[in-house]
C-alpha atoms as one frame of an Amber mdcrd trajectory, in Angstrom:
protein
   0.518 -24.459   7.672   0.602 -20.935   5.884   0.584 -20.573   1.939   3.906
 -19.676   0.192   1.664 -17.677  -2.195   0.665 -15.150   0.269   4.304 -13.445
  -0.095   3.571 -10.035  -0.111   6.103  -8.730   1.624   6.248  -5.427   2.936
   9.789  -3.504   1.723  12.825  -4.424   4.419  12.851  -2.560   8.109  16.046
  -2.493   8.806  17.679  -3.875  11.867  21.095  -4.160  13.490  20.185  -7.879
  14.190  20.133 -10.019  10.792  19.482 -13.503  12.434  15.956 -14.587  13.243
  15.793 -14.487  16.690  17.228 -11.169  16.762  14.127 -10.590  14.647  11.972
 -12.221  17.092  13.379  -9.942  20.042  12.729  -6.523  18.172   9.001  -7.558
  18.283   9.418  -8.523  21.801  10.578  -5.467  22.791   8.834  -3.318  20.882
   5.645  -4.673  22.559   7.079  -4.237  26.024   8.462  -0.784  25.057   4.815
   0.584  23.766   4.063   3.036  26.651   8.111   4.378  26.790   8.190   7.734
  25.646   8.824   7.925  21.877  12.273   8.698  20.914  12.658  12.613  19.574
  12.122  12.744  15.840  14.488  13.234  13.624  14.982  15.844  11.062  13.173
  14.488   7.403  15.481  14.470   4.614  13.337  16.322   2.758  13.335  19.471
   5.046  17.667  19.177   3.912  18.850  20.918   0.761  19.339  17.763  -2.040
  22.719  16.290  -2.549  23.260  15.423  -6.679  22.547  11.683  -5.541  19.447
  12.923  -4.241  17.186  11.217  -6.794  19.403   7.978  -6.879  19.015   7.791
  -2.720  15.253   7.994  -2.822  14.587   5.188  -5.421  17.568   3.441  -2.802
  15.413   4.603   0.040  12.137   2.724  -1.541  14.139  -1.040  -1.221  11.287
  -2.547  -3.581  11.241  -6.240  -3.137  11.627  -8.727  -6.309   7.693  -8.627
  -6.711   7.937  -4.657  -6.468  10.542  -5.074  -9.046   8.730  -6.767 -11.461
   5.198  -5.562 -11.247   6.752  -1.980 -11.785   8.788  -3.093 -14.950   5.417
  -4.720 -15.760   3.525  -1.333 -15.812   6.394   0.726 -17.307   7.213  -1.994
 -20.397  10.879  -1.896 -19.115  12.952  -4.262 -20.997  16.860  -4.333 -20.316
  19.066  -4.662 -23.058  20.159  -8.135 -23.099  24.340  -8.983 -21.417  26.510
  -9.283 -24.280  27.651 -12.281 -25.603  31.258 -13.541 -24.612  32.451 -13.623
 -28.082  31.317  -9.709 -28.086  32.905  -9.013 -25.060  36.256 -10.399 -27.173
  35.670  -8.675 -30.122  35.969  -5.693 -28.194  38.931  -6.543 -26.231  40.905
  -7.148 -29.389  39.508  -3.824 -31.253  41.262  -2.067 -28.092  44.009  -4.302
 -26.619  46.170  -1.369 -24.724  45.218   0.206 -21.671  44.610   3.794 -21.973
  47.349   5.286 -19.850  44.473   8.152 -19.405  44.147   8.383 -15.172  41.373
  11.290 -15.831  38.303   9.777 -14.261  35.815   8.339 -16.898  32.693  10.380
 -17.605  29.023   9.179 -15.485  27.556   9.601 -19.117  29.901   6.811 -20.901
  30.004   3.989 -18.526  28.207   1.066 -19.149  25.309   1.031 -16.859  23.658
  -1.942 -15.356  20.506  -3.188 -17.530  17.818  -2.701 -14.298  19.290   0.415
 -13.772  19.159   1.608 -17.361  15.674   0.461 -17.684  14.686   2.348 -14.745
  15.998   5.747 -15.719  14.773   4.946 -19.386  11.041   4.186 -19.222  10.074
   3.175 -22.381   6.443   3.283 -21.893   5.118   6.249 -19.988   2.179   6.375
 -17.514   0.198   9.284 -16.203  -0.785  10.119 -13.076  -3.484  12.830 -11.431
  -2.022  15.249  -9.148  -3.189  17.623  -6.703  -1.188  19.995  -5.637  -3.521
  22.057  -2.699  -1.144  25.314  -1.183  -0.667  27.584  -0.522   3.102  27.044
  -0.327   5.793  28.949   0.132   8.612  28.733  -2.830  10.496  26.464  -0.893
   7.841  24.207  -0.908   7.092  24.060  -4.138  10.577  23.785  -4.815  10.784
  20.302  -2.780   7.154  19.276  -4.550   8.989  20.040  -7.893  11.494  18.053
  -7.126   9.005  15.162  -6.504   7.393  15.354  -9.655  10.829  15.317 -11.692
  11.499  12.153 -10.101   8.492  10.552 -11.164   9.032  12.366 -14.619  12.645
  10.204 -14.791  10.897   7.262 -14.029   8.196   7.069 -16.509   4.835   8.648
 -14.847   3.752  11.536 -16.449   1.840  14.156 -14.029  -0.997  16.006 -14.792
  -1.338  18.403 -12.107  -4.247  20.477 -10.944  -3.640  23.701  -8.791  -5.712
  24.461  -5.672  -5.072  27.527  -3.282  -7.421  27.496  -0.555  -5.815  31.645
   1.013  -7.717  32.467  -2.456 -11.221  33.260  -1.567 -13.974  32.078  -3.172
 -15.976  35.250  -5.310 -13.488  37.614  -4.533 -12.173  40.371  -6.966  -9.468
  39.312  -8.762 -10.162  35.784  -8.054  -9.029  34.379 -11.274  -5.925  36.187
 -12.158  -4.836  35.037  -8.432  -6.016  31.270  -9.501  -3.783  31.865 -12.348
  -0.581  33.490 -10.986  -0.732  30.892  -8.198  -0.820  27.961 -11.706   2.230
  30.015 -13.254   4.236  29.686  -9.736   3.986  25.959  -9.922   4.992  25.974
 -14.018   7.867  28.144 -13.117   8.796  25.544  -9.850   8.782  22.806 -12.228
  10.979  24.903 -14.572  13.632  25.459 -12.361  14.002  21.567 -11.224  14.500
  21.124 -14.825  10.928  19.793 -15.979   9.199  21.108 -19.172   5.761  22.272
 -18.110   3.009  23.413 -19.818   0.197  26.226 -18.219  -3.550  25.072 -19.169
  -5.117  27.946 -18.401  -8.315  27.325 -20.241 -11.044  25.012 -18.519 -10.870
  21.450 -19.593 -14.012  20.227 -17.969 -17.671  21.537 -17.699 -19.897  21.661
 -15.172 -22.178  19.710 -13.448 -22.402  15.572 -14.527 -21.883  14.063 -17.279
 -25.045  12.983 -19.655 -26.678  10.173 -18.969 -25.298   9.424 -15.520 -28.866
  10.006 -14.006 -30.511   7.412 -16.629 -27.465   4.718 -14.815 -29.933   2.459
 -13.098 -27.378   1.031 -11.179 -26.129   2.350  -7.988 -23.130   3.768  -6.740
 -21.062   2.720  -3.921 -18.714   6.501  -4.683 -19.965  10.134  -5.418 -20.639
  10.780  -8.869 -18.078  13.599 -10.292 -19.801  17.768 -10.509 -18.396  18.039
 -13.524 -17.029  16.008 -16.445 -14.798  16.178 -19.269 -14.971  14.808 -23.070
 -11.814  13.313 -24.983 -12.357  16.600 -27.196 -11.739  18.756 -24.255  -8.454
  16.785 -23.178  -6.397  17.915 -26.609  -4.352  20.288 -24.611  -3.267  17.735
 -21.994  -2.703  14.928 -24.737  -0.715  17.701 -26.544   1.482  18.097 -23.197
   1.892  14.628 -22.386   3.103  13.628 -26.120   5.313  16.226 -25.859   6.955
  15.063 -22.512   5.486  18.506 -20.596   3.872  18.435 -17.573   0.574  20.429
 -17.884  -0.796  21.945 -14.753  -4.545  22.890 -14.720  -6.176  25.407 -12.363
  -9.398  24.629 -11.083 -11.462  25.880 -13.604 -14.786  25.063 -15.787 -17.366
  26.118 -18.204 -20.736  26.564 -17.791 -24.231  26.039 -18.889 -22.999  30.075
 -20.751 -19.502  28.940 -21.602 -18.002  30.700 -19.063 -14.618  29.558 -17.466
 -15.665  30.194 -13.474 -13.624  28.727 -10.306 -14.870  25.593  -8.931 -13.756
  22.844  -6.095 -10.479  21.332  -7.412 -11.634  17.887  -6.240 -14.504  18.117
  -8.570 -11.778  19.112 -11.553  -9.556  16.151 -10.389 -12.535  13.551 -10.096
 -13.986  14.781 -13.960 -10.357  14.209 -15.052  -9.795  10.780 -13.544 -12.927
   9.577 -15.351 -12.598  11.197 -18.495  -8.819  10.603 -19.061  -9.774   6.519
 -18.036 -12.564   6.387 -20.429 -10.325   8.012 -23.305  -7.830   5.762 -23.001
 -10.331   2.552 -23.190 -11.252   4.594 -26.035  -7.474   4.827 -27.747  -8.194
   0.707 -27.207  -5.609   0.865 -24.047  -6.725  -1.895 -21.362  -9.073  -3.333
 -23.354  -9.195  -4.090 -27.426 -11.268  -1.942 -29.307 -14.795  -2.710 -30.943
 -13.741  -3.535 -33.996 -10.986  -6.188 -32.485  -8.242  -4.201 -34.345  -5.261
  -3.836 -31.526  -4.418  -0.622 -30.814  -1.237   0.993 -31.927   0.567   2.786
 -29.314   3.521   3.856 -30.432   2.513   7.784 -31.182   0.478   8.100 -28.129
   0.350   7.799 -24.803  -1.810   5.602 -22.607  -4.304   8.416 -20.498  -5.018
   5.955 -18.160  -4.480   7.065 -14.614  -1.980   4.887 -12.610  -1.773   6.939
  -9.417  -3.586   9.743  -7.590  -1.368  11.971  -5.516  -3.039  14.426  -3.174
  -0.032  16.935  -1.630  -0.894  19.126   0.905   0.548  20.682   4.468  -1.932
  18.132   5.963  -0.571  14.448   5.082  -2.440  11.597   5.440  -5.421  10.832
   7.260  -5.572  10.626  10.923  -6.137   8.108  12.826  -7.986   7.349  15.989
  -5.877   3.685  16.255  -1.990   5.768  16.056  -3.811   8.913  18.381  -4.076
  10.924  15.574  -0.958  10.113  13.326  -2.139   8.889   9.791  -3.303   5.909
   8.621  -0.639   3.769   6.994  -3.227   1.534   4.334  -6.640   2.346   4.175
  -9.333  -0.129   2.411 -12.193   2.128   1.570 -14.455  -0.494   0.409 -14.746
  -1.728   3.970 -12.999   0.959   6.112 -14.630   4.642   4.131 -17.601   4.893
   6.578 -15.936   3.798   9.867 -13.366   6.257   9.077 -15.221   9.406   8.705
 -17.446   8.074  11.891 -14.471   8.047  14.113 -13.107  11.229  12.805 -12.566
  13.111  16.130 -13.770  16.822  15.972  -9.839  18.232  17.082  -8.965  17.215
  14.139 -11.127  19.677  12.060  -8.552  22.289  12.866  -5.257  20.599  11.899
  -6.666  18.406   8.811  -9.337  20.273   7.572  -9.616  18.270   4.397  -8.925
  15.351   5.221 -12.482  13.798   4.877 -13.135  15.820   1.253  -9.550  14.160
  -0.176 -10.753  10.697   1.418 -14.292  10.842  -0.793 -12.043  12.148  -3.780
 -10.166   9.330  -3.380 -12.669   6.963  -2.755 -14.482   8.599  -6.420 -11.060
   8.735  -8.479 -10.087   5.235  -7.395 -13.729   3.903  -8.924 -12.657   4.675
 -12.241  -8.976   3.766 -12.228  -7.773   0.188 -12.435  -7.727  -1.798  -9.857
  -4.286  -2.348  -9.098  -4.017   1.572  -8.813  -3.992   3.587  -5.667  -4.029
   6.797  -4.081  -1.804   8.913  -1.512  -2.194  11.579   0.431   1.149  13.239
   1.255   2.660  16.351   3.054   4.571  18.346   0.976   7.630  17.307   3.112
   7.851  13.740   1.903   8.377  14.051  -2.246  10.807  11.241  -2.063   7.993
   8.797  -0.442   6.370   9.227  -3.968   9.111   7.419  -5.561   8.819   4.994
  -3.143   4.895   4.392  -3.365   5.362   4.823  -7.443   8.052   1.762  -7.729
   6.097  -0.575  -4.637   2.715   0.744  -4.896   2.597  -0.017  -0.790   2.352
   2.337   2.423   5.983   4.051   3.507   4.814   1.236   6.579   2.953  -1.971
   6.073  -0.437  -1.294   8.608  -0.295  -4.849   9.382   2.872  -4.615  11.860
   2.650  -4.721  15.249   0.808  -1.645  16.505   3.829  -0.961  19.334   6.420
  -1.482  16.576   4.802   1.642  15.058   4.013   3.725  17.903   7.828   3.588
  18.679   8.904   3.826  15.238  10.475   7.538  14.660   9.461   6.817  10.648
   5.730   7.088  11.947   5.145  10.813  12.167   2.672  13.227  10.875   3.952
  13.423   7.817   3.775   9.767   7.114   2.102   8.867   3.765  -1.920   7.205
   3.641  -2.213   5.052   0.821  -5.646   4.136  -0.335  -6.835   1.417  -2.345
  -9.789   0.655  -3.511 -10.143  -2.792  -1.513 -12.058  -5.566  -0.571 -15.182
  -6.005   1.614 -13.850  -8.231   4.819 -16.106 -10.152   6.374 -16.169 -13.095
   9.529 -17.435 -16.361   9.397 -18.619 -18.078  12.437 -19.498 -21.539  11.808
 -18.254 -23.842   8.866 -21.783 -24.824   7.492 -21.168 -20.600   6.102 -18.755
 -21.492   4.102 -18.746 -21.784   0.546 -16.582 -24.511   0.339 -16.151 -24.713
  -3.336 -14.650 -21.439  -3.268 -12.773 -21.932  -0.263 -11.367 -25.123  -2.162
 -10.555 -22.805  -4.511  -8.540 -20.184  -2.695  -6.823 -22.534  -1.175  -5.234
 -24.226  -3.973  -4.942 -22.041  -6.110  -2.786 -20.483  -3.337  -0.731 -23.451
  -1.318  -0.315 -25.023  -5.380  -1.564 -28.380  -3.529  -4.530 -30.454  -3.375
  -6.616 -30.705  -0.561  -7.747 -33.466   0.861 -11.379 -32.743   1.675 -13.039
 -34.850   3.745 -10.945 -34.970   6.734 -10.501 -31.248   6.175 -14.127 -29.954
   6.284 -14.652 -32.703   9.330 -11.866 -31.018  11.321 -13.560 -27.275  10.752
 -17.030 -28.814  11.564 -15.776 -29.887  15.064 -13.048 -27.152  15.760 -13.758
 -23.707  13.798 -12.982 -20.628  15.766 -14.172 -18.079  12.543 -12.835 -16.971
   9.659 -11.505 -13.735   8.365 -12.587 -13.548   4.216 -11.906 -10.772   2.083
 -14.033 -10.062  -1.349 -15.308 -12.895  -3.230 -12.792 -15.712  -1.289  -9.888
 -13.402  -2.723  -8.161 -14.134   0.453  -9.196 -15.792   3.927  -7.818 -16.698
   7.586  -9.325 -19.648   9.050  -8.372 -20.088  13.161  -9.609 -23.137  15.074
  -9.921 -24.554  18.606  -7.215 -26.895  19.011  -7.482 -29.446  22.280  -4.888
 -31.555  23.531  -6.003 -35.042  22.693  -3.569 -36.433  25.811  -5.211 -34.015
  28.406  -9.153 -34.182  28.870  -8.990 -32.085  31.716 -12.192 -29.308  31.389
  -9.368 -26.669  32.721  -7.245 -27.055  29.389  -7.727 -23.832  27.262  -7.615
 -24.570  23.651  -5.059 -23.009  21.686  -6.011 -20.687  19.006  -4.413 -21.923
  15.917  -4.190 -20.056  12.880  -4.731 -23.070  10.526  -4.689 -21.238   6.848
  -3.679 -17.906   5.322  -4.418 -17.773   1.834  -4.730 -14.751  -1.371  -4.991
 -15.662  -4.793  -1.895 -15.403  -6.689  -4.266 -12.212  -8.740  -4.587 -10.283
  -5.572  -1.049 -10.490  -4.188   0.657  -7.054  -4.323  -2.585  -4.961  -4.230
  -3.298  -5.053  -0.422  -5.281  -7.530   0.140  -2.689  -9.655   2.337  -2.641
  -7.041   5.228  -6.028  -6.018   5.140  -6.399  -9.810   6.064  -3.826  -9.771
   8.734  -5.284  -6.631  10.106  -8.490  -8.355  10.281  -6.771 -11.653  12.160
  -5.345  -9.434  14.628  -8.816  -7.350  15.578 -10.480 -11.029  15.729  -7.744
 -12.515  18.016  -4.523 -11.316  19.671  -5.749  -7.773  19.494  -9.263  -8.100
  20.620 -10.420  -6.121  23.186  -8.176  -2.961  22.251  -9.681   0.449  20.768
  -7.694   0.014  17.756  -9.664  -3.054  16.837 -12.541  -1.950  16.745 -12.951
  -2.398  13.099 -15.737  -2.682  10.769 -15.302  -6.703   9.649 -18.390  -7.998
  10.639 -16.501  -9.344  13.396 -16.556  -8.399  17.469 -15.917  -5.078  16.465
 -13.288  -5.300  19.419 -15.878  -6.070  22.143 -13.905  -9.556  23.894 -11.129
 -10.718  25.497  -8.187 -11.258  23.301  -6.149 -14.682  22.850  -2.766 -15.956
  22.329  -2.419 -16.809  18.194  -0.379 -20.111  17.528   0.667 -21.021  13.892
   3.736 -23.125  12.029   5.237 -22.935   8.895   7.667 -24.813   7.200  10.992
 -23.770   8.309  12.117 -22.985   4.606   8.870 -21.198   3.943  10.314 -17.947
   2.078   7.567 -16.136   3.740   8.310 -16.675   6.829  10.783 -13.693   6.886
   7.098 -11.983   6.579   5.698 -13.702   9.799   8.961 -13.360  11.893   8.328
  -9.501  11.898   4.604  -9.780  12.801   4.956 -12.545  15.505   5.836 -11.768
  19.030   7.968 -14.899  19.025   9.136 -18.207  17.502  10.245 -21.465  18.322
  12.319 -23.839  15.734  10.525 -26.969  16.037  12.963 -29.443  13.680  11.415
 -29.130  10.073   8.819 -26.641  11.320   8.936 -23.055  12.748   5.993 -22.307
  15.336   4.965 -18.622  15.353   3.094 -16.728  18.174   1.385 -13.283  19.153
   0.764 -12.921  22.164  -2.715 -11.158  23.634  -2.033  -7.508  23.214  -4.069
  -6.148  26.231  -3.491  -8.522  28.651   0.294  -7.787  28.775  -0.750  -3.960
  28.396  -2.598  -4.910  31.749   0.527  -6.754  33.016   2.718  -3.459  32.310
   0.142  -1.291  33.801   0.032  -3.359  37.231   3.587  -3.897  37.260   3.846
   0.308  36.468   7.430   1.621  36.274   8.814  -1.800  37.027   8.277  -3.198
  33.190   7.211  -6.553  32.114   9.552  -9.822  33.421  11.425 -11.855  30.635
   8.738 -14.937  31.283   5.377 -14.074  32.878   3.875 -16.393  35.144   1.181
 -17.636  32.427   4.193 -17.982  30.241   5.842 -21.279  31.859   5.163 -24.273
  29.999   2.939 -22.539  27.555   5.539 -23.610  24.144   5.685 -27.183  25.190
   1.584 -27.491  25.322   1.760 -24.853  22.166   3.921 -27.576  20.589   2.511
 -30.547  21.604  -0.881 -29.417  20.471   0.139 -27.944  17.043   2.462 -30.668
  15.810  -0.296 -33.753  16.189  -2.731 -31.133  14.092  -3.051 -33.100  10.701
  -2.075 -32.257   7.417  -4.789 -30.607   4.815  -3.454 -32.086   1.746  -3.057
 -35.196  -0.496  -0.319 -36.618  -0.397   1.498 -36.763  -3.775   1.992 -40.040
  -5.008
C-alpha cells in the first residue's frame, strides 16, 4: 500500500489514449520499442519566429499541476481578486440594461479576465533570480534569450544577469571595452523585447573571499566563492530591481588596489548568490530580524535568490545513463561526485563547461533556500524557463521509464538539467538498521494513519529485502520478500513487493519523490543495467534485476503517478496491482529474439499475475484499524 502523500506528480505527458490501460500499453511499448531507431526530431519552437500568443503558449506549454499551482502563487504572494457577489453582478445589469448594438470586437485590455490568470500576469510580490548568460551569441540568439527573460519579467522574477563571453580572451588588449560592448548588446536585446534594463558597468564584488570565511571551523560540503560582495556594494542592483530594470553585470571586480579587472563569471555569480541571500536575511526577509520587529516590505524588494539560470550553447549536463543527452534531475548532494567521475573525455569538446557550471551550481544552491533550484539551459529553450519558473521540476521527470525517454523526441540535447540541492540516499539491508522511531514517523506523517507496530516491525524482521532512505527519513522505499504461504515448494521465487513509499508532506514538490524512485529502480527492476549504477550505497548496479510488485487503492489519486512508471497493471476489485518488469532480462529477450521483437506474453510471463495476486492480496495491512 503506497502513501497518498507522496503525490508529486510530474506535469501531464500527453497521450492519444486517456483510459488507464491505454496508459499501461504506452509503457509497454515503450520498453519493447527501446532499441528502434529514434524517431527524427522535430524542429523546437524556439528556433520559429514568436506568434503574439507566444508568451501565453509557453506558460500553456508548462501544464503545472494543482501543487505547481499553488506553491508558485505561494512564492509570488498572488492573491486573485475575489468573484463578485450576485447582487453586484445585478447592480450592474440594471446600471446597463440594453445591449450595445456595437458588433466591433471588444478590446483584450477591457475584458474581464479570469482571477488565476490576472494574478499570474500581475505578480504582486516580485522575486529575483541569478542569471548567466555565457555567449557568445549571435543577435538572434540573444534575441530568443531576451525573450526568455521578459517572460519571467511578466511573471514576477526579477533577473539579475551577469555577462560572460568566452571568444574574449583573457589579458588581451582591449579586453574590457570588448567585456563591455558584449554587456551593452545584451541591454540593448532586452530593450528591443520591451524590457527596461539597466548596464552595471562598475564591479559589484571584490576579490578573493570574504572575511572571516577561513576562521569558519566548520567544513564545507561546496567551494567557497573567489570573491564576495557587501550589501553596500549591491546599491546599484537594488536601485535596478526597485525600479523594475533588469541590471546586467559583466564579470568584473576590484582588487586588493581598487582596480576593476576581468575575472571568471562563475566566481561573480557565486559572490552574488551569497551576498544578495545574506542581504535579504538582513532586510529581515526569511527570517525576523534581531530585534523581533517584522520587516516591512512594501518599498523593497526581497534579494533573495529563487532560481539560478545558467544559458549557454551547451545545455544541460550529459549523461552517461541517456549516451550523452543531459541529465533530466540531478541531486548533487548524493549524485555531484559520481557525476564528474563518469564524465566521459568526448565530451570535453562539445560541453566544455559543463563540470565548472555543475560546481557553480552546486556553490550557488548552498546559499539559496532550499526549495530553490538551478538550470542549465541552451539558449534554444527560453520558454522551458517559464516552465521550470511556475513547476520548479525538470522539462521530464528522471524517474520515468528509461525507454520512455530514449524514444521520447522531447529528450534532445537541448533538454533542460535541473539541479537541486538534494538529499543524501542511502540503502538499508536488514531491519535491526532502522531507526524505527523515525521510520514511524515518516510513515504517518505521510499515509495520515497509525501504524500498527508490532506486527509491522515482525513482518520486516522476517521478510526485508532493503530499503531505499533519503536524508534524515525525509522519504523511504521499503521492498520485502513475499512467499506464498499455500506453496512451500523451495522452487517458489519470492515476489519482490514494494511494501511502502513514503515523503514527508515538507519535502513533496522539491525532488525528493523521484530521487527515491530512481533509487527503487537501480535497487530492483533496473539492476544490473549501466544506468544504475548509482551512488546509493546500494549494489551500485552489480546483480541481477527482479520483477517489482506493488498495490494501491484503486481510488488512490496517485496512482495516475504509478500508471506511467509501471510496465503494467491489473484491477484487482478495490485494489490496483502495479508491476515493472526486470529491465535487462527482456533487453536480453529482445537481443536473442533480434529483429523478430519481443512476443505479447513471454514464456516466464504465464501465470505470473495470478501468483503476483495471490501473494500480494494475503500481505497484511500496516495500520490500526480506526475504531
Amino acid at each position: 500500500m503506497l502513501s497518498q502523500a507522496a503525490r508529486h506528480v510530474p506535469r501531464k505527458v500527453h497521450t492519444p489514449l486517456n483510459s488507464r490501460s491505454g496508459q499501461t500499453f504506452r509503457a509497454f511499448y515503450a520498453t519493447i520499442q527501446s532499441l528502434r531507431r529514434s524517431p527524427p526530431p522535430t524542429p523546437e519552437l524556439d528556433d520559429i519566429d514568436p506568434a503574439d500568443n507566444d508568451f501565453i503558449m509557453s506558460i500553456l506549454r508548462a501544464n503545472p499541476s494543482l501543487r505547481d499551482t499553488q506553491a508558485y502563487r505561494a512564492y509570488f504572494n498572488l492573491t486573485p481578486p475575489p468573484a463578485p457577489r450576485k447582487h453586484e453582478q445585478l447592480k450592474d445589469a440594471l446600471r446597463d440594461p440594453v445591449p450595445t448594438t456595437d458588433a466591433r470586437p471588444p478590446d483584450v485590455d477591457t475584458q474581464t479576465q479570469s482571477p488565476v490568470i490576472a494574478s499570474i500576469l500581475n505578480p504582486i510580490q516580485r522575486r529575483t533570480a541569478l542569471v548567466k548568460v555565457q555567449g557568445p551569441f549571435t543577435e538572434r540568439q540573444l534575441e530568443s534569450i531576451a525573450r526568455g527573460m521578459v517572460y519571467l519579467e511578466k511573471l514576477g522574477l526579477l533577473s539579475v544577469i551577469v555577462v560572460e563571453n568566452e571568444s574574449i580572451t583573457r589579458g588581451r588588449d582591449g579586453e574590457r571595452s570588448a567585456i563591455v560592448e558584449e554587456t551593452m548588446r545584451v541591454v540593448t536585446a532586452l530593450e528591443k523585447q520591451g524590457a527596461r534594463a539597466r548596464p552595471v558597468l562598475g564591479a559589484v564584488v571584490r576579490l578573493g573571499p570574504k572575511p572571516g570565511d577561513e576562521e569558519d571551523p566548520e567544513p564545507q560540503d561546496h567551494a567557497i566563492p573567489e570573491a564576495h560582495t557587501f550589501p553596500s556594494d549591491l546599491v546599484h542592483i537594488r536601485s535596478a530591481l526597485r525600479a523594475g530594470e533588469i541590471p546586467v553585470v559583466p564579470p568584473l571586480a576590484l582588487d586588493s588596489f581598487c582596480r576593476s579587472v576581468r575575472i571568471d563569471s562563475n566566481d561573480v555569480v557565486a559572490a552574488l548568490v551569497r551576498g544578495m541571500a545574506e542581504a535579504a536575511v538582513s532586510d529581515g526577509y526569511g527570517q525576523q530580524r534581531k530585534d523581533a520587529e517584522p520587516a516591512h516590505h512594501s518599498d523593497d524588494i526581497d534579494l533573495t535568490p529563487l532560481r539560478l539560470m545558467i544559458i549557454n550553447k551547451e545545455g544541460g549536463v550529459p549523461s552517461y545513463a541517456r549516451s550523452g543527452l543531459p541529465h533530466l534531475l540531478v541531486n548533487l548532494t548524493s549524485e555531484y561526485t559520481h557525476i564528474r567521475e563518469t564524465f566521459d573525455k568526448q565530451w570535453q569538446s562539445s560541453h566544455p563547461t559543463s563540470l565548472s557550471n555543475l560546481a557553480l551550481a552546486r556553490t550557488c544552491l548552498a546559499y539559496m533556500p532550499p526549495t530553490s533550484s538551478a538550470v542549465m539551459v541552451s539558449h534554444r529553450s527560453p520558454s522551458s524557463l517559464i516552465a521550470n519558473l511556475i513547476t520548479n521540476k525538470p522539462a521530464l521527470s528522471s524517474s520515468l521509464p528509461h525507454a520512455m525517454l530514449q524514444t521520447n523526441r522531447v529528450l534532445n540535447q537541448h533538454t533542460p538539467t535541473l539541479l537541486r540541492r538534494g538529499l543524501p540516499v542511502r540503502v538499508i539491508r536488514s531491519a535491526k538498521d532502522i531507526d524505527r522511531t523515525k521510520m514511524k514517523t515518516l510513515l504517518e506523517q505521510s499515509f495520515n494513519r497509525k501504524l500498527d507496530e508490532a506486527p509491522f516491525w515482525e513482518r520486516l524482521d522476517k521478510c526485508l529485502d532493503f530499503v531505499v532512505v533519503a536524508g534524515d527519513y525525509a522519504g523511504a522505499a521499503i521492498v520485502t520478500n513475499e512467499s506464498d504461504p499455500a506453496n512451500e515448494s523451495s522452487v517458489f521465487t519470492p515476489v519482490s513487493y514494494l511494501d511502502k513509499f513514503a515523503v514527508l508532506p515538507s519535502h513533496q514538490g522539491d525532488g525528493t519523490v523521484d530521487f527515491l524512485w530512481v533509487a527503487l529502480h537501480d535497487e530492483s527492476y533496473g539492476l544490473g543495467s549501466t544506468f544504475s549504477a548509482n551512488p546509493n550505497g546500494g549494489k551500485q548496479g552489480v546483480g541481477e534485476g527482479r520483477d517489482l510488485v506493488w498495490r494501491s487503492r484503486a481510488n488512490n489519486p496517485v496512482n495516475k503517478w504509478y500508471f506511467e512508471r509501471s510496465t503494467g497493471h491489473l484491477r484487482m476489485g478495490d485494489w490496483v496491482l502495479f508491476w515493472c518488469d526486470a529491465e535487462v532480462r527482456l533487453k536480453i529477450e529482445e537481443g536473442r529474439r533480434a529483429n523478430a521483437g519481443l512476443s505479447y506474453l513471454e514464456e516466464w510471463e504465464h501465470g505470473r499475475m495470478s501468483v503476483w495476486g495471490d501473494v500480494v492480496m494475503k500481505i497484511p495491512s500496516s495500520w490500526k484499524k480506526v475504531s
